[in-house]
GROMACS .gro file of N, CA and C in nm:
model
  261
    1MET      N    1  -0.074   9.436   3.275
    1MET     CA    2  -0.027   9.494   3.386
    1MET      C    3  -0.131   9.596   3.420
    2SER      N    4  -0.153   9.617   3.553
    2SER     CA    5  -0.259   9.703   3.604
    2SER      C    6  -0.187   9.843   3.618
    3GLU      N    7  -0.278   9.950   3.642
    3GLU     CA    8  -0.230  10.087   3.661
    3GLU      C    9  -0.152  10.073   3.794
    4LEU      N   10  -0.034  10.136   3.791
    4LEU     CA   11   0.050  10.145   3.902
    4LEU      C   12   0.030  10.278   3.985
    5ASN      N   13   0.050  10.264   4.114
    5ASN     CA   14   0.045  10.380   4.208
    5ASN      C   15   0.181  10.429   4.215
    6TRP      N   16   0.232  10.524   4.145
    6TRP     CA   17   0.371  10.575   4.165
    6TRP      C   18   0.379  10.677   4.273
    7ARG      N   19   0.483  10.667   4.345
    7ARG     CA   20   0.522  10.761   4.461
    7ARG      C   21   0.672  10.789   4.447
    8THR      N   22   0.694  10.916   4.491
    8THR     CA   23   0.839  10.952   4.493
    8THR      C   24   0.901  10.912   4.622
    9ALA      N   25   1.026  10.863   4.611
    9ALA     CA   26   1.086  10.810   4.736
    9ALA      C   27   1.234  10.807   4.724
   10ASP      N   28   1.305  10.785   4.832
   10ASP     CA   29   1.446  10.752   4.836
   10ASP      C   30   1.461  10.596   4.869
   11LEU      N   31   1.552  10.534   4.794
   11LEU     CA   32   1.553  10.388   4.800
   11LEU      C   33   1.696  10.337   4.819
   12ALA      N   34   1.705  10.236   4.901
   12ALA     CA   35   1.823  10.165   4.935
   12ALA      C   36   1.802  10.009   4.901
   13LEU      N   37   1.890   9.967   4.816
   13LEU     CA   38   1.882   9.830   4.765
   13LEU      C   39   1.989   9.748   4.827
   14THR      N   40   1.976   9.602   4.823
   14THR     CA   41   2.069   9.521   4.887
   14THR      C   42   2.199   9.512   4.801
   15ASP      N   43   2.189   9.554   4.682
   15ASP     CA   44   2.310   9.551   4.586
   15ASP      C   45   2.296   9.654   4.475
   16LYS      N   46   2.397   9.669   4.405
   16LYS     CA   47   2.394   9.777   4.292
   16LYS      C   48   2.325   9.709   4.177
   17LEU      N   49   2.206   9.744   4.159
   17LEU     CA   50   2.108   9.676   4.061
   17LEU      C   51   2.063   9.781   3.950
   18ILE      N   52   2.057   9.900   3.975
   18ILE     CA   53   1.989   9.992   3.879
   18ILE      C   54   2.090  10.076   3.800
   19PRO      N   55   2.078  10.074   3.669
   19PRO     CA   56   2.180  10.162   3.597
   19PRO      C   57   2.161  10.319   3.632
   20ASN      N   58   2.265  10.383   3.641
   20ASN     CA   59   2.263  10.534   3.653
   20ASN      C   60   2.206  10.589   3.526
   21PRO      N   61   2.099  10.667   3.532
   21PRO     CA   62   2.041  10.739   3.405
   21PRO      C   63   2.144  10.827   3.338
   22ASN      N   64   2.245  10.871   3.411
   22ASN     CA   65   2.338  10.967   3.346
   22ASN      C   66   2.468  10.892   3.304
   23ALA      N   67   2.475  10.773   3.348
   23ALA     CA   68   2.607  10.692   3.304
   23ALA      C   69   2.570  10.542   3.319
   24ALA      N   70   2.521  10.484   3.212
   24ALA     CA   71   2.449  10.359   3.218
   24ALA      C   72   2.558  10.243   3.268
   25HIS      N   73   2.683  10.269   3.244
   25HIS     CA   74   2.779  10.172   3.291
   25HIS      C   75   2.805  10.162   3.430
   26ASP      N   76   2.750  10.261   3.508
   26ASP     CA   77   2.755  10.269   3.653
   26ASP      C   78   2.629  10.224   3.714
   27LEU      N   79   2.631  10.122   3.808
   27LEU     CA   80   2.513  10.070   3.872
   27LEU      C   81   2.494  10.129   4.006
   28LEU      N   82   2.378  10.157   4.049
   28LEU     CA   83   2.337  10.221   4.179
   28LEU      C   84   2.277  10.136   4.268
   29LYS      N   85   2.311  10.153   4.401
   29LYS     CA   86   2.254  10.078   4.509
   29LYS      C   87   2.156  10.177   4.590
   30ASN      N   88   2.203  10.308   4.600
   30ASN     CA   89   2.118  10.401   4.666
   30ASN      C   90   2.061  10.502   4.564
   31LEU      N   91   1.927  10.524   4.567
   31LEU     CA   92   1.876  10.604   4.469
   31LEU      C   93   1.801  10.718   4.545
   32THR      N   94   1.803  10.839   4.503
   32THR     CA   95   1.733  10.951   4.563
   32THR      C   96   1.640  11.013   4.470
   33ASN      N   97   1.518  11.044   4.522
   33ASN     CA   98   1.419  11.115   4.436
   33ASN      C   99   1.376  11.040   4.313
   34VAL      N  100   1.352  10.914   4.332
   34VAL     CA  101   1.301  10.828   4.225
   34VAL      C  102   1.154  10.794   4.237
   35ARG      N  103   1.090  10.749   4.129
   35ARG     CA  104   0.950  10.707   4.140
   35ARG      C  105   0.938  10.558   4.165
   36VAL      N  106   0.860  10.516   4.248
   36VAL     CA  107   0.856  10.370   4.278
   36VAL      C  108   0.707  10.333   4.283
   37ALA      N  109   0.678  10.209   4.248
   37ALA     CA  110   0.540  10.150   4.261
   37ALA      C  111   0.559  10.008   4.302
   38VAL      N  112   0.460   9.960   4.389
   38VAL     CA  113   0.461   9.828   4.436
   38VAL      C  114   0.360   9.750   4.359
   39GLU      N  115   0.401   9.633   4.313
   39GLU     CA  116   0.303   9.545   4.244
   39GLU      C  117   0.329   9.406   4.293
   40GLY      N  118   0.244   9.351   4.381
   40GLY     CA  119   0.275   9.218   4.429
   40GLY      C  120   0.402   9.217   4.516
   41ALA      N  121   0.494   9.122   4.476
   41ALA     CA  122   0.621   9.113   4.553
   41ALA      C  123   0.737   9.182   4.475
   42PHE      N  124   0.704   9.275   4.386
   42PHE     CA  125   0.805   9.348   4.306
   42PHE      C  126   0.790   9.493   4.328
   43LEU      N  127   0.899   9.565   4.308
   43LEU     CA  128   0.903   9.708   4.316
   43LEU      C  129   0.950   9.761   4.180
   44HIS      N  130   0.863   9.844   4.121
   44HIS     CA  131   0.895   9.907   3.991
   44HIS      C  132   0.968  10.031   4.023
   45ILE      N  133   1.075  10.063   3.960
   45ILE     CA  134   1.170  10.184   3.981
   45ILE      C  135   1.189  10.263   3.857
   46ASP      N  136   1.155  10.395   3.859
   46ASP     CA  137   1.187  10.484   3.753
   46ASP      C  138   1.296  10.584   3.808
   47PRO      N  139   1.417  10.554   3.773
   47PRO     CA  140   1.535  10.634   3.834
   47PRO      C  141   1.536  10.789   3.787
   48GLN      N  142   1.462  10.808   3.686
   48GLN     CA  143   1.452  10.952   3.635
   48GLN      C  144   1.329  11.024   3.698
   49ASN      N  145   1.248  10.960   3.777
   49ASN     CA  146   1.134  11.018   3.832
   49ASN      C  147   1.042  11.093   3.739
   50GLY      N  148   1.029  11.024   3.617
   50GLY     CA  149   0.929  11.077   3.520
   50GLY      C  150   0.984  11.195   3.446
   51GLU      N  151   1.107  11.241   3.469
   51GLU     CA  152   1.169  11.357   3.400
   51GLU      C  153   1.260  11.320   3.292
   52PRO      N  154   1.262  11.385   3.182
   52PRO     CA  155   1.367  11.348   3.079
   52PRO      C  156   1.510  11.367   3.114
   53ALA      N  157   1.597  11.281   3.082
   53ALA     CA  158   1.735  11.300   3.109
   53ALA      C  159   1.806  11.394   3.014
   54HIS      N  160   1.740  11.411   2.899
   54HIS     CA  161   1.792  11.496   2.798
   54HIS      C  162   1.673  11.547   2.713
   55VAL      N  163   1.682  11.662   2.631
   55VAL     CA  164   1.583  11.724   2.557
   55VAL      C  165   1.547  11.619   2.445
   56GLY      N  166   1.414  11.602   2.422
   56GLY     CA  167   1.369  11.510   2.326
   56GLY      C  168   1.356  11.361   2.358
   57GLN      N  169   1.396  11.332   2.488
   57GLN     CA  170   1.376  11.196   2.533
   57GLN      C  171   1.226  11.157   2.531
   58THR      N  172   1.188  11.045   2.473
   58THR     CA  173   1.057  11.001   2.469
   58THR      C  174   1.027  10.870   2.521
   59GLU      N  175   1.133  10.797   2.568
   59GLU     CA  176   1.113  10.667   2.633
   59GLU      C  177   1.184  10.663   2.766
   60TRP      N  178   1.129  10.592   2.858
   60TRP     CA  179   1.189  10.572   2.993
   60TRP      C  180   1.211  10.431   3.017
   61GLU      N  181   1.310  10.394   3.087
   61GLU     CA  182   1.335  10.256   3.135
   61GLU      C  183   1.289  10.246   3.277
   62VAL      N  184   1.199  10.152   3.299
   62VAL     CA  185   1.161  10.124   3.439
   62VAL      C  186   1.218   9.990   3.473
   63TYR      N  187   1.271   9.986   3.588
   63TYR     CA  188   1.339   9.857   3.639
   63TYR      C  189   1.256   9.784   3.738
   64ILE      N  190   1.248   9.658   3.744
   64ILE     CA  191   1.166   9.585   3.833
   64ILE      C  192   1.261   9.495   3.919
   65VAL      N  193   1.248   9.501   4.043
   65VAL     CA  194   1.318   9.427   4.139
   65VAL      C  195   1.231   9.347   4.238
   66PRO      N  196   1.281   9.238   4.285
   66PRO     CA  197   1.203   9.177   4.384
   66PRO      C  198   1.214   9.239   4.517
   67ALA      N  199   1.104   9.240   4.585
   67ALA     CA  200   1.098   9.303   4.717
   67ALA      C  201   1.214   9.260   4.809
   68SER      N  202   1.259   9.141   4.796
   68SER     CA  203   1.369   9.090   4.877
   68SER      C  204   1.501   9.179   4.843
   69SER      N  205   1.513   9.245   4.742
   69SER     CA  206   1.623   9.329   4.714
   69SER      C  207   1.619   9.475   4.767
   70VAL      N  208   1.517   9.494   4.834
   70VAL     CA  209   1.503   9.641   4.891
   70VAL      C  210   1.534   9.641   5.034
   71GLU      N  211   1.625   9.724   5.077
   71GLU     CA  212   1.661   9.734   5.224
   71GLU      C  213   1.567   9.844   5.284
   72LYS      N  214   1.545   9.948   5.208
   72LYS     CA  215   1.466  10.062   5.277
   72LYS      C  216   1.403  10.135   5.167
   73VAL      N  217   1.281  10.189   5.191
   73VAL     CA  218   1.215  10.277   5.107
   73VAL      C  219   1.174  10.402   5.199
   74ARG      N  220   1.201  10.521   5.163
   74ARG     CA  221   1.166  10.636   5.241
   74ARG      C  222   1.083  10.720   5.138
   75TYR      N  223   0.951  10.714   5.166
   75TYR     CA  224   0.862  10.796   5.072
   75TYR      C  225   0.875  10.953   5.099
   76ARG      N  226   0.877  11.022   4.996
   76ARG     CA  227   0.879  11.175   5.016
   76ARG      C  228   0.730  11.226   5.000
   77VAL      N  229   0.677  11.284   5.104
   77VAL     CA  230   0.547  11.333   5.104
   77VAL      C  231   0.557  11.490   5.086
   78PRO      N  232   0.496  11.534   4.976
   78PRO     CA  233   0.502  11.678   4.953
   78PRO      C  234   0.430  11.750   5.063
   79ALA      N  235   0.476  11.881   5.090
   79ALA     CA  236   0.422  11.964   5.197
   79ALA      C  237   0.288  11.995   5.141
   80LEU      N  238   0.184  12.000   5.246
   80LEU     CA  239   0.047  12.044   5.196
   80LEU      C  240   0.041  12.195   5.190
   81ASP      N  241  -0.040  12.235   5.091
   81ASP     CA  242  -0.059  12.372   5.070
   81ASP      C  243  -0.141  12.432   5.182
   82PRO      N  244  -0.095  12.537   5.242
   82PRO     CA  245  -0.166  12.589   5.372
   82PRO      C  246  -0.318  12.627   5.337
   83ILE      N  247  -0.349  12.674   5.214
   83ILE     CA  248  -0.485  12.706   5.187
   83ILE      C  249  -0.567  12.580   5.175
   84ALA      N  250  -0.502  12.472   5.130
   84ALA     CA  251  -0.584  12.344   5.116
   84ALA      C  252  -0.607  12.283   5.257
   85GLN      N  253  -0.536  12.313   5.356
   85GLN     CA  254  -0.560  12.277   5.493
   85GLN      C  255  -0.683  12.332   5.549
   86ILE      N  256  -0.719  12.446   5.498
   86ILE     CA  257  -0.838  12.508   5.553
   86ILE      C  258  -0.973  12.436   5.518
   87PHE      N  259  -0.976  12.373   5.402
   87PHE     CA  260  -1.086  12.302   5.356
   87PHE      C  261  -1.086  12.164   5.395
   0.00000   0.00000   0.00000
């Protein structure tokens, strides 16, 4: 697998496909503030956005869905630092 270009986004899927990181028995269709990466015709989704769900967590589950399962991706672009805009 190649290096993935992760971005933070809000995501709407066509069905409830991704387990809730805080309640695995609950599946989610709409995800907010998650990390996503596109590879070919697939979207890799990290529902924890790279943050541990609990102290001591050392493993993350990343879910892969086909692009056809995605209704909408809204990328979150961080605000630029005003000092960085000068340069």
